[in-house]
mmCIF file with all atom_site columns, C-alpha atoms in Angstrom:
data_model
loop_
_atom_site.group_PDB
_atom_site.id
_atom_site.type_symbol
_atom_site.label_atom_id
_atom_site.label_alt_id
_atom_site.label_comp_id
_atom_site.label_asym_id
_atom_site.label_entity_id
_atom_site.label_seq_id
_atom_site.pdbx_PDB_ins_code
_atom_site.Cartn_x
_atom_site.Cartn_y
_atom_site.Cartn_z
_atom_site.occupancy
_atom_site.B_iso_or_equiv
_atom_site.pdbx_formal_charge
_atom_site.auth_seq_id
_atom_site.auth_comp_id
_atom_site.auth_asym_id
_atom_site.auth_atom_id
_atom_site.pdbx_PDB_model_num
ATOM 1   C CA . MET A 1 1   ? -85.390  119.242 253.147 1.00 40.00 ? 22  MET A CA 1
ATOM 2   C CA . THR A 1 2   ? -85.096  122.988 254.535 1.00 48.00 ? 23  THR A CA 1
ATOM 3   C CA . THR A 1 3   ? -82.380  125.177 253.373 1.00 61.00 ? 24  THR A CA 1
ATOM 4   C CA . GLY A 1 4   ? -82.584  127.979 256.186 1.00 73.00 ? 25  GLY A CA 1
ATOM 5   C CA . ARG A 1 5   ? -83.128  130.574 253.810 1.00 87.00 ? 26  ARG A CA 1
ATOM 6   C CA . ALA A 1 6   ? -86.158  132.891 253.785 1.00 90.00 ? 27  ALA A CA 1
ATOM 7   C CA . PHE A 1 7   ? -86.090  132.551 249.823 1.00 95.00 ? 28  PHE A CA 1
ATOM 8   C CA . ASP A 1 8   ? -84.959  130.736 247.209 1.00 97.00 ? 29  ASP A CA 1
ATOM 9   C CA . ALA A 1 9   ? -85.188  132.720 244.258 1.00 98.00 ? 30  ALA A CA 1
ATOM 10  C CA . VAL A 1 10  ? -84.784  136.551 243.717 1.00 98.00 ? 31  VAL A CA 1
ATOM 11  C CA . LEU A 1 11  ? -87.010  138.710 241.377 1.00 98.00 ? 32  LEU A CA 1
ATOM 12  C CA . SER A 1 12  ? -86.160  141.851 240.976 1.00 98.00 ? 33  SER A CA 1
ATOM 13  C CA . ASP A 1 13  ? -87.417  144.996 238.839 1.00 98.00 ? 34  ASP A CA 1
ATOM 14  C CA . LEU A 1 14  ? -85.344  147.052 236.867 1.00 98.00 ? 35  LEU A CA 1
ATOM 15  C CA . ASP A 1 15  ? -86.187  150.810 236.569 1.00 98.00 ? 36  ASP A CA 1
ATOM 16  C CA . GLY A 1 16  ? -85.724  152.395 239.763 1.00 98.00 ? 37  GLY A CA 1
ATOM 17  C CA . VAL A 1 17  ? -83.799  149.421 241.386 1.00 98.00 ? 38  VAL A CA 1
ATOM 18  C CA . ILE A 1 18  ? -81.280  148.491 238.820 1.00 98.00 ? 39  ILE A CA 1
ATOM 19  C CA . ARG A 1 19  ? -81.375  151.179 235.869 1.00 98.00 ? 40  ARG A CA 1
ATOM 20  C CA . PHE A 1 20  ? -81.591  154.954 236.583 1.00 98.00 ? 41  PHE A CA 1
ATOM 21  C CA . TYR A 1 21  ? -81.764  157.335 233.604 1.00 97.00 ? 42  TYR A CA 1
ATOM 22  C CA . ASP A 1 22  ? -80.144  160.668 232.830 1.00 97.00 ? 43  ASP A CA 1
ATOM 23  C CA . MET A 1 23  ? -82.523  163.215 232.091 1.00 97.00 ? 44  MET A CA 1
ATOM 24  C CA . ALA A 1 24  ? -80.259  166.380 231.940 1.00 98.00 ? 45  ALA A CA 1
ATOM 25  C CA . GLU A 1 25  ? -80.420  166.670 228.048 1.00 98.00 ? 46  GLU A CA 1
ATOM 26  C CA . LEU A 1 26  ? -84.184  166.358 228.096 1.00 98.00 ? 47  LEU A CA 1
ATOM 27  C CA . GLU A 1 27  ? -84.791  168.962 231.006 1.00 98.00 ? 48  GLU A CA 1
ATOM 28  C CA . GLU A 1 28  ? -82.607  171.329 229.109 1.00 98.00 ? 49  GLU A CA 1
ATOM 29  C CA . ARG A 1 29  ? -84.669  170.970 226.024 1.00 98.00 ? 50  ARG A CA 1
ATOM 30  C CA . GLU A 1 30  ? -87.641  171.439 227.913 1.00 98.00 ? 51  GLU A CA 1
ATOM 31  C CA . ARG A 1 31  ? -86.703  174.798 229.525 1.00 98.00 ? 52  ARG A CA 1
ATOM 32  C CA . ALA A 1 32  ? -85.653  175.694 225.948 1.00 98.00 ? 53  ALA A CA 1
ATOM 33  C CA . ALA A 1 33  ? -89.393  174.928 224.977 1.00 98.00 ? 54  ALA A CA 1
ATOM 34  C CA . GLY A 1 34  ? -90.837  176.829 228.015 1.00 97.00 ? 55  GLY A CA 1
ATOM 35  C CA . LEU A 1 35  ? -91.761  173.927 229.992 1.00 98.00 ? 56  LEU A CA 1
ATOM 36  C CA . ALA A 1 36  ? -91.341  172.718 233.314 1.00 98.00 ? 57  ALA A CA 1
ATOM 37  C CA . PRO A 1 37  ? -88.539  169.958 233.720 1.00 97.00 ? 58  PRO A CA 1
ATOM 38  C CA . GLY A 1 38  ? -90.312  166.769 234.016 1.00 98.00 ? 59  GLY A CA 1
ATOM 39  C CA . SER A 1 39  ? -93.492  167.631 231.536 1.00 98.00 ? 60  SER A CA 1
ATOM 40  C CA . THR A 1 40  ? -92.597  165.116 229.212 1.00 98.00 ? 61  THR A CA 1
ATOM 41  C CA . ALA A 1 41  ? -92.122  162.453 231.396 1.00 98.00 ? 62  ALA A CA 1
ATOM 42  C CA . GLU A 1 42  ? -95.192  163.203 233.171 1.00 97.00 ? 63  GLU A CA 1
ATOM 43  C CA . LEU A 1 43  ? -97.220  162.820 230.204 1.00 97.00 ? 64  LEU A CA 1
ATOM 44  C CA . ALA A 1 44  ? -95.070  159.979 228.853 1.00 98.00 ? 65  ALA A CA 1
ATOM 45  C CA . PHE A 1 45  ? -95.943  157.715 231.778 1.00 97.00 ? 66  PHE A CA 1
ATOM 46  C CA . ARG A 1 46  ? -99.524  158.415 232.274 1.00 97.00 ? 67  ARG A CA 1
ATOM 47  C CA . PRO A 1 47  ? -101.505 155.211 231.746 1.00 96.00 ? 68  PRO A CA 1
ATOM 48  C CA . GLU A 1 48  ? -102.947 155.965 228.775 1.00 96.00 ? 69  GLU A CA 1
ATOM 49  C CA . THR A 1 49  ? -99.569  156.653 227.148 1.00 97.00 ? 70  THR A CA 1
ATOM 50  C CA . ASP A 1 50  ? -97.599  154.420 228.704 1.00 96.00 ? 71  ASP A CA 1
ATOM 51  C CA . LEU A 1 51  ? -99.778  151.330 229.225 1.00 97.00 ? 72  LEU A CA 1
ATOM 52  C CA . PRO A 1 52  ? -99.750  150.216 225.719 1.00 98.00 ? 73  PRO A CA 1
ATOM 53  C CA . LEU A 1 53  ? -96.284  150.255 225.282 1.00 98.00 ? 74  LEU A CA 1
ATOM 54  C CA . MET A 1 54  ? -95.405  148.321 228.310 1.00 98.00 ? 75  MET A CA 1
ATOM 55  C CA . ARG A 1 55  ? -97.949  145.748 226.768 1.00 98.00 ? 76  ARG A CA 1
ATOM 56  C CA . GLY A 1 56  ? -96.127  145.211 223.578 1.00 97.00 ? 77  GLY A CA 1
ATOM 57  C CA . GLU A 1 57  ? -99.043  146.757 221.522 1.00 98.00 ? 78  GLU A CA 1
ATOM 58  C CA . ILE A 1 58  ? -97.587  150.085 220.169 1.00 97.00 ? 79  ILE A CA 1
ATOM 59  C CA . THR A 1 59  ? -93.784  150.674 218.675 1.00 97.00 ? 80  THR A CA 1
ATOM 60  C CA . LYS A 1 60  ? -91.254  153.312 219.903 1.00 97.00 ? 81  LYS A CA 1
ATOM 61  C CA . GLU A 1 61  ? -92.078  155.626 217.230 1.00 98.00 ? 82  GLU A CA 1
ATOM 62  C CA . ARG A 1 62  ? -95.950  155.479 217.982 1.00 98.00 ? 83  ARG A CA 1
ATOM 63  C CA . TRP A 1 63  ? -95.371  156.003 221.870 1.00 98.00 ? 84  TRP A CA 1
ATOM 64  C CA . ILE A 1 64  ? -93.252  159.258 220.728 1.00 98.00 ? 85  ILE A CA 1
ATOM 65  C CA . ALA A 1 65  ? -95.848  160.424 218.604 1.00 98.00 ? 86  ALA A CA 1
ATOM 66  C CA . ALA A 1 66  ? -98.478  159.846 221.507 1.00 98.00 ? 87  ALA A CA 1
ATOM 67  C CA . ILE A 1 67  ? -96.089  162.135 223.529 1.00 98.00 ? 88  ILE A CA 1
ATOM 68  C CA . ALA A 1 68  ? -96.050  164.497 220.805 1.00 98.00 ? 89  ALA A CA 1
ATOM 69  C CA . ASP A 1 69  ? -99.974  164.541 220.787 1.00 98.00 ? 90  ASP A CA 1
ATOM 70  C CA . GLY A 1 70  ? -100.171 164.973 224.005 1.00 98.00 ? 91  GLY A CA 1
ATOM 71  C CA . LEU A 1 71  ? -97.839  167.795 223.947 1.00 98.00 ? 92  LEU A CA 1
ATOM 72  C CA . ALA A 1 72  ? -99.499  169.727 221.036 1.00 98.00 ? 93  ALA A CA 1
ATOM 73  C CA . ASP A 1 73  ? -101.496 172.179 223.281 1.00 97.00 ? 94  ASP A CA 1
ATOM 74  C CA . ARG A 1 74  ? -98.014  173.555 224.932 1.00 97.00 ? 95  ARG A CA 1
ATOM 75  C CA . VAL A 1 75  ? -95.757  173.230 221.958 1.00 98.00 ? 96  VAL A CA 1
ATOM 76  C CA . PRO A 1 76  ? -95.404  173.008 218.267 1.00 98.00 ? 97  PRO A CA 1
ATOM 77  C CA . TRP A 1 77  ? -95.940  169.069 217.621 1.00 98.00 ? 98  TRP A CA 1
ATOM 78  C CA . ALA A 1 78  ? -92.788  168.761 215.918 1.00 98.00 ? 99  ALA A CA 1
ATOM 79  C CA . ARG A 1 79  ? -90.958  170.075 219.269 1.00 98.00 ? 100 ARG A CA 1
ATOM 80  C CA . GLY A 1 80  ? -92.950  167.617 221.286 1.00 98.00 ? 101 GLY A CA 1
ATOM 81  C CA . HIS A 1 81  ? -91.911  164.738 218.858 1.00 98.00 ? 102 HIS A CA 1
ATOM 82  C CA . GLU A 1 82  ? -88.320  165.831 219.432 1.00 98.00 ? 103 GLU A CA 1
ATOM 83  C CA . LEU A 1 83  ? -88.877  165.774 223.314 1.00 98.00 ? 104 LEU A CA 1
ATOM 84  C CA . GLY A 1 84  ? -90.276  162.416 223.004 1.00 98.00 ? 105 GLY A CA 1
ATOM 85  C CA . THR A 1 85  ? -87.536  161.391 221.216 1.00 98.00 ? 106 THR A CA 1
ATOM 86  C CA . THR A 1 86  ? -85.048  162.622 223.611 1.00 98.00 ? 107 THR A CA 1
ATOM 87  C CA . LEU A 1 87  ? -87.116  160.653 226.221 1.00 98.00 ? 108 LEU A CA 1
ATOM 88  C CA . ALA A 1 88  ? -86.974  157.433 224.412 1.00 98.00 ? 109 ALA A CA 1
ATOM 89  C CA . GLU A 1 89  ? -83.363  157.601 223.654 1.00 97.00 ? 110 GLU A CA 1
ATOM 90  C CA . ALA A 1 90  ? -82.098  159.200 227.209 1.00 97.00 ? 111 ALA A CA 1
ATOM 91  C CA . LYS A 1 91  ? -79.019  157.503 228.471 1.00 97.00 ? 112 LYS A CA 1
ATOM 92  C CA . PHE A 1 92  ? -79.370  155.492 231.388 1.00 98.00 ? 113 PHE A CA 1
ATOM 93  C CA . ARG A 1 93  ? -76.795  153.676 233.776 1.00 97.00 ? 114 ARG A CA 1
ATOM 94  C CA . ALA A 1 94  ? -77.092  150.244 235.981 1.00 97.00 ? 115 ALA A CA 1
ATOM 95  C CA . ASP A 1 95  ? -76.312  150.772 240.040 1.00 98.00 ? 116 ASP A CA 1
ATOM 96  C CA . GLU A 1 96  ? -73.132  148.775 240.239 1.00 97.00 ? 117 GLU A CA 1
ATOM 97  C CA . THR A 1 97  ? -73.903  148.437 243.847 1.00 98.00 ? 118 THR A CA 1
ATOM 98  C CA . VAL A 1 98  ? -77.269  146.909 243.152 1.00 98.00 ? 119 VAL A CA 1
ATOM 99  C CA . VAL A 1 99  ? -75.706  144.622 240.258 1.00 98.00 ? 120 VAL A CA 1
ATOM 100 C CA . GLY A 1 100 ? -72.996  143.543 242.749 1.00 97.00 ? 121 GLY A CA 1
ATOM 101 C CA . LEU A 1 101 ? -75.496  142.229 245.037 1.00 98.00 ? 122 LEU A CA 1
ATOM 102 C CA . LEU A 1 102 ? -77.492  140.185 242.633 1.00 98.00 ? 123 LEU A CA 1
ATOM 103 C CA . ARG A 1 103 ? -74.170  138.720 241.082 1.00 97.00 ? 124 ARG A CA 1
ATOM 104 C CA . GLN A 1 104 ? -73.363  137.394 244.735 1.00 97.00 ? 125 GLN A CA 1
ATOM 105 C CA . VAL A 1 105 ? -77.253  135.969 245.147 1.00 97.00 ? 126 VAL A CA 1
ATOM 106 C CA . ARG A 1 106 ? -76.350  134.207 241.636 1.00 96.00 ? 127 ARG A CA 1
ATOM 107 C CA . ALA A 1 107 ? -72.936  133.212 242.992 1.00 95.00 ? 128 ALA A CA 1
ATOM 108 C CA . ALA A 1 108 ? -74.729  131.624 245.871 1.00 95.00 ? 129 ALA A CA 1
ATOM 109 C CA . GLY A 1 109 ? -76.569  129.224 243.837 1.00 95.00 ? 130 GLY A CA 1
ATOM 110 C CA . LEU A 1 110 ? -80.062  131.355 243.673 1.00 97.00 ? 131 LEU A CA 1
ATOM 111 C CA . PRO A 1 111 ? -81.657  131.977 240.604 1.00 97.00 ? 132 PRO A CA 1
ATOM 112 C CA . VAL A 1 112 ? -82.032  135.662 239.899 1.00 98.00 ? 133 VAL A CA 1
ATOM 113 C CA . LEU A 1 113 ? -84.819  136.823 237.317 1.00 98.00 ? 134 LEU A CA 1
ATOM 114 C CA . LEU A 1 114 ? -85.780  140.201 236.126 1.00 98.00 ? 135 LEU A CA 1
ATOM 115 C CA . VAL A 1 115 ? -89.673  140.945 236.298 1.00 98.00 ? 136 VAL A CA 1
ATOM 116 C CA . THR A 1 116 ? -90.199  144.426 234.820 1.00 98.00 ? 137 THR A CA 1
ATOM 117 C CA . ASN A 1 117 ? -92.842  146.360 233.082 1.00 98.00 ? 138 ASN A CA 1
ATOM 118 C CA . ALA A 1 118 ? -90.763  147.146 229.990 1.00 96.00 ? 139 ALA A CA 1
ATOM 119 C CA . THR A 1 119 ? -90.897  148.260 226.445 1.00 97.00 ? 140 THR A CA 1
ATOM 120 C CA . PRO A 1 120 ? -90.561  145.894 223.308 1.00 97.00 ? 141 PRO A CA 1
ATOM 121 C CA . TRP A 1 121 ? -86.534  146.905 222.825 1.00 97.00 ? 142 TRP A CA 1
ATOM 122 C CA . LEU A 1 122 ? -85.689  145.875 226.293 1.00 97.00 ? 143 LEU A CA 1
ATOM 123 C CA . ALA A 1 123 ? -83.264  143.021 225.275 1.00 97.00 ? 144 ALA A CA 1
ATOM 124 C CA . ASP A 1 124 ? -81.296  145.947 223.578 1.00 96.00 ? 145 ASP A CA 1
ATOM 125 C CA . ASP A 1 125 ? -81.084  148.067 226.655 1.00 97.00 ? 146 ASP A CA 1
ATOM 126 C CA . LEU A 1 126 ? -80.124  144.939 229.024 1.00 97.00 ? 147 LEU A CA 1
ATOM 127 C CA . ALA A 1 127 ? -77.266  144.091 226.697 1.00 96.00 ? 148 ALA A CA 1
ATOM 128 C CA . LEU A 1 128 ? -76.019  147.714 226.842 1.00 95.00 ? 149 LEU A CA 1
ATOM 129 C CA . LEU A 1 129 ? -76.553  147.557 230.352 1.00 96.00 ? 150 LEU A CA 1
ATOM 130 C CA . GLY A 1 130 ? -74.187  144.283 230.659 1.00 94.00 ? 151 GLY A CA 1
ATOM 131 C CA . LEU A 1 131 ? -76.970  142.298 232.406 1.00 96.00 ? 152 LEU A CA 1
ATOM 132 C CA . THR A 1 132 ? -76.970  139.749 229.570 1.00 94.00 ? 153 THR A CA 1
ATOM 133 C CA . GLY A 1 133 ? -74.814  138.554 227.358 1.00 88.00 ? 154 GLY A CA 1
ATOM 134 C CA . PRO A 1 134 ? -71.235  137.050 228.082 1.00 88.00 ? 155 PRO A CA 1
ATOM 135 C CA . ASP A 1 135 ? -70.934  139.102 231.454 1.00 87.00 ? 156 ASP A CA 1
ATOM 136 C CA . GLY A 1 136 ? -74.892  138.717 232.474 1.00 93.00 ? 157 GLY A CA 1
ATOM 137 C CA . PHE A 1 137 ? -76.088  136.992 235.664 1.00 94.00 ? 158 PHE A CA 1
ATOM 138 C CA . LEU A 1 138 ? -79.778  136.957 234.810 1.00 97.00 ? 159 LEU A CA 1
ATOM 139 C CA . ASP A 1 139 ? -81.163  133.516 234.774 1.00 97.00 ? 160 ASP A CA 1
ATOM 140 C CA . ASP A 1 140 ? -84.559  134.681 233.017 1.00 97.00 ? 161 ASP A CA 1
ATOM 141 C CA . VAL A 1 141 ? -86.273  137.920 232.013 1.00 98.00 ? 162 VAL A CA 1
ATOM 142 C CA . ILE A 1 142 ? -90.005  138.388 232.683 1.00 98.00 ? 163 ILE A CA 1
ATOM 143 C CA . SER A 1 143 ? -91.037  141.337 230.690 1.00 98.00 ? 164 SER A CA 1
ATOM 144 C CA . SER A 1 144 ? -94.725  142.789 230.304 1.00 98.00 ? 165 SER A CA 1
ATOM 145 C CA . ALA A 1 145 ? -93.965  143.312 226.522 1.00 98.00 ? 166 ALA A CA 1
ATOM 146 C CA . ASP A 1 146 ? -93.557  140.061 225.957 1.00 97.00 ? 167 ASP A CA 1
ATOM 147 C CA . LEU A 1 147 ? -96.542  138.525 228.124 1.00 97.00 ? 168 LEU A CA 1
ATOM 148 C CA . GLY A 1 148 ? -98.837  141.612 227.217 1.00 97.00 ? 169 GLY A CA 1
ATOM 149 C CA . VAL A 1 149 ? -99.642  142.129 231.040 1.00 97.00 ? 170 VAL A CA 1
ATOM 150 C CA . VAL A 1 150 ? -98.150  144.592 233.455 1.00 98.00 ? 171 VAL A CA 1
ATOM 151 C CA . LYS A 1 151 ? -97.533  144.631 237.143 1.00 98.00 ? 172 LYS A CA 1
ATOM 152 C CA . PRO A 1 152 ? -99.043  144.519 239.657 1.00 98.00 ? 173 PRO A CA 1
ATOM 153 C CA . ASP A 1 153 ? -101.289 141.901 237.541 1.00 98.00 ? 174 ASP A CA 1
ATOM 154 C CA . ARG A 1 154 ? -100.800 138.511 239.296 1.00 97.00 ? 175 ARG A CA 1
ATOM 155 C CA . ARG A 1 155 ? -99.928  136.818 236.345 1.00 98.00 ? 176 ARG A CA 1
ATOM 156 C CA . ILE A 1 156 ? -96.646  138.431 235.680 1.00 98.00 ? 177 ILE A CA 1
ATOM 157 C CA . TYR A 1 157 ? -95.698  137.298 239.470 1.00 98.00 ? 178 TYR A CA 1
ATOM 158 C CA . GLU A 1 158 ? -96.920  133.523 238.463 1.00 98.00 ? 179 GLU A CA 1
ATOM 159 C CA . THR A 1 159 ? -94.988  133.390 235.337 1.00 98.00 ? 180 THR A CA 1
ATOM 160 C CA . ALA A 1 160 ? -91.990  134.458 236.924 1.00 98.00 ? 181 ALA A CA 1
ATOM 161 C CA . ALA A 1 161 ? -92.082  132.027 240.159 1.00 98.00 ? 182 ALA A CA 1
ATOM 162 C CA . ARG A 1 162 ? -92.778  129.187 237.491 1.00 98.00 ? 183 ARG A CA 1
ATOM 163 C CA . ARG A 1 163 ? -89.795  130.365 235.019 1.00 98.00 ? 184 ARG A CA 1
ATOM 164 C CA . ALA A 1 164 ? -87.539  130.346 238.375 1.00 98.00 ? 185 ALA A CA 1
ATOM 165 C CA . GLY A 1 165 ? -89.010  126.832 239.343 1.00 98.00 ? 186 GLY A CA 1
ATOM 166 C CA . VAL A 1 166 ? -89.658  127.992 242.986 1.00 97.00 ? 187 VAL A CA 1
ATOM 167 C CA . ALA A 1 167 ? -93.122  128.393 244.942 1.00 98.00 ? 188 ALA A CA 1
ATOM 168 C CA . PRO A 1 168 ? -94.282  132.004 245.011 1.00 98.00 ? 189 PRO A CA 1
ATOM 169 C CA . ALA A 1 169 ? -93.782  131.708 248.675 1.00 97.00 ? 190 ALA A CA 1
ATOM 170 C CA . ARG A 1 170 ? -90.080  130.767 248.176 1.00 97.00 ? 191 ARG A CA 1
ATOM 171 C CA . CYS A 1 171 ? -89.412  134.013 245.990 1.00 98.00 ? 192 CYS A CA 1
ATOM 172 C CA . LEU A 1 172 ? -88.244  137.715 246.956 1.00 98.00 ? 193 LEU A CA 1
ATOM 173 C CA . PHE A 1 173 ? -89.516  140.258 245.149 1.00 98.00 ? 194 PHE A CA 1
ATOM 174 C CA . VAL A 1 174 ? -87.692  143.623 244.742 1.00 98.00 ? 195 VAL A CA 1
ATOM 175 C CA . ASP A 1 175 ? -89.710  146.781 243.617 1.00 98.00 ? 196 ASP A CA 1
ATOM 176 C CA . ASP A 1 176 ? -89.514  150.382 243.731 1.00 98.00 ? 197 ASP A CA 1
ATOM 177 C CA . ARG A 1 177 ? -93.284  150.619 243.783 1.00 98.00 ? 198 ARG A CA 1
ATOM 178 C CA . GLU A 1 178 ? -95.153  149.768 246.711 1.00 98.00 ? 199 GLU A CA 1
ATOM 179 C CA . GLU A 1 179 ? -98.231  148.614 244.704 1.00 98.00 ? 200 GLU A CA 1
ATOM 180 C CA . ASN A 1 180 ? -95.922  145.913 243.109 1.00 98.00 ? 201 ASN A CA 1
ATOM 181 C CA . VAL A 1 181 ? -94.535  144.764 245.914 1.00 98.00 ? 202 VAL A CA 1
ATOM 182 C CA . ASP A 1 182 ? -98.183  144.397 247.567 1.00 98.00 ? 203 ASP A CA 1
ATOM 183 C CA . ALA A 1 183 ? -99.274  142.203 244.667 1.00 98.00 ? 204 ALA A CA 1
ATOM 184 C CA . ALA A 1 184 ? -96.211  140.033 245.196 1.00 98.00 ? 205 ALA A CA 1
ATOM 185 C CA . ALA A 1 185 ? -96.645  139.760 248.753 1.00 98.00 ? 206 ALA A CA 1
ATOM 186 C CA . ALA A 1 186 ? -100.494 139.057 248.388 1.00 98.00 ? 207 ALA A CA 1
ATOM 187 C CA . LEU A 1 187 ? -99.284  135.741 246.281 1.00 98.00 ? 208 LEU A CA 1
ATOM 188 C CA . GLY A 1 188 ? -97.173  134.754 249.279 1.00 98.00 ? 209 GLY A CA 1
ATOM 189 C CA . MET A 1 189 ? -93.785  136.234 248.214 1.00 98.00 ? 210 MET A CA 1
ATOM 190 C CA . THR A 1 190 ? -91.367  138.086 250.390 1.00 97.00 ? 211 THR A CA 1
ATOM 191 C CA . GLY A 1 191 ? -91.544  141.660 249.150 1.00 98.00 ? 212 GLY A CA 1
ATOM 192 C CA . LEU A 1 192 ? -88.992  144.470 249.172 1.00 98.00 ? 213 LEU A CA 1
ATOM 193 C CA . HIS A 1 193 ? -90.159  147.989 248.833 1.00 98.00 ? 214 HIS A CA 1
ATOM 194 C CA . TYR A 1 194 ? -86.788  149.147 247.286 1.00 98.00 ? 215 TYR A CA 1
ATOM 195 C CA . ARG A 1 195 ? -85.269  152.595 248.027 1.00 98.00 ? 216 ARG A CA 1
ATOM 196 C CA . GLU A 1 196 ? -81.669  152.131 248.232 1.00 98.00 ? 217 GLU A CA 1
ATOM 197 C CA . PRO A 1 197 ? -78.975  149.727 248.084 1.00 98.00 ? 218 PRO A CA 1
ATOM 198 C CA . ALA A 1 198 ? -78.960  149.377 251.696 1.00 97.00 ? 219 ALA A CA 1
ATOM 199 C CA . ASP A 1 199 ? -82.371  147.770 251.847 1.00 97.00 ? 220 ASP A CA 1
ATOM 200 C CA . LEU A 1 200 ? -81.645  145.285 249.258 1.00 98.00 ? 221 LEU A CA 1
ATOM 201 C CA . ARG A 1 201 ? -78.447  144.419 251.296 1.00 97.00 ? 222 ARG A CA 1
ATOM 202 C CA . ALA A 1 202 ? -80.049  144.044 254.573 1.00 97.00 ? 223 ALA A CA 1
ATOM 203 C CA . VAL A 1 203 ? -82.681  141.604 253.100 1.00 97.00 ? 224 VAL A CA 1
ATOM 204 C CA . LEU A 1 204 ? -79.766  139.418 251.557 1.00 96.00 ? 225 LEU A CA 1
ATOM 205 C CA . GLY A 1 205 ? -77.565  139.682 254.622 1.00 91.00 ? 226 GLY A CA 1
ATOM 206 C CA . PRO A 1 206 ? -78.315  136.303 255.875 1.00 88.00 ? 227 PRO A CA 1
ATOM 207 C CA . LEU A 1 207 ? -77.581  134.650 252.369 1.00 86.00 ? 228 LEU A CA 1
ATOM 208 C CA . LEU A 1 208 ? -74.589  136.788 251.529 1.00 82.00 ? 229 LEU A CA 1
#
């Protein structure tokens, strides 16, 4: 039996699609320390610093310490630790337009799953965003920190499709990083390289 739909489940990234950070406080502290704005994040999200966290291998405190170590040639270690802490505790918000679209998907009867390279404290963040709990709409959360593998490893996509209960070819995968979308497409998923809410609205149009 065919549904006439191009997909039967939506798999969405978190950061850069749903969640966005406010870096104003961090940038102010970086300027005060004599660093260019963005210096802390640039170091913090290098693979050698970031991947152990995303795989759930280190704690938040160890990640912050690694940031301080990396900045130690430019600022005192204590200042680097302060900057790392500010980054780790940066405020964030959900894009309500995207959340609204995904809620409509769920109301239409399709499962909506989060597939994210995430920190070990992801559950707390999702609760703060209102994506889980009484007002949540997610059917499942596929976190790299739980699986120990990160996108674009095919295993995270295969796990997501299995837990969605549909074949990979029946999944829409949404991500702001092209390499992650390409990996999903290689498994037969419909891929959306996300840039703005209009991108998501366009691909969901026939469904909604």
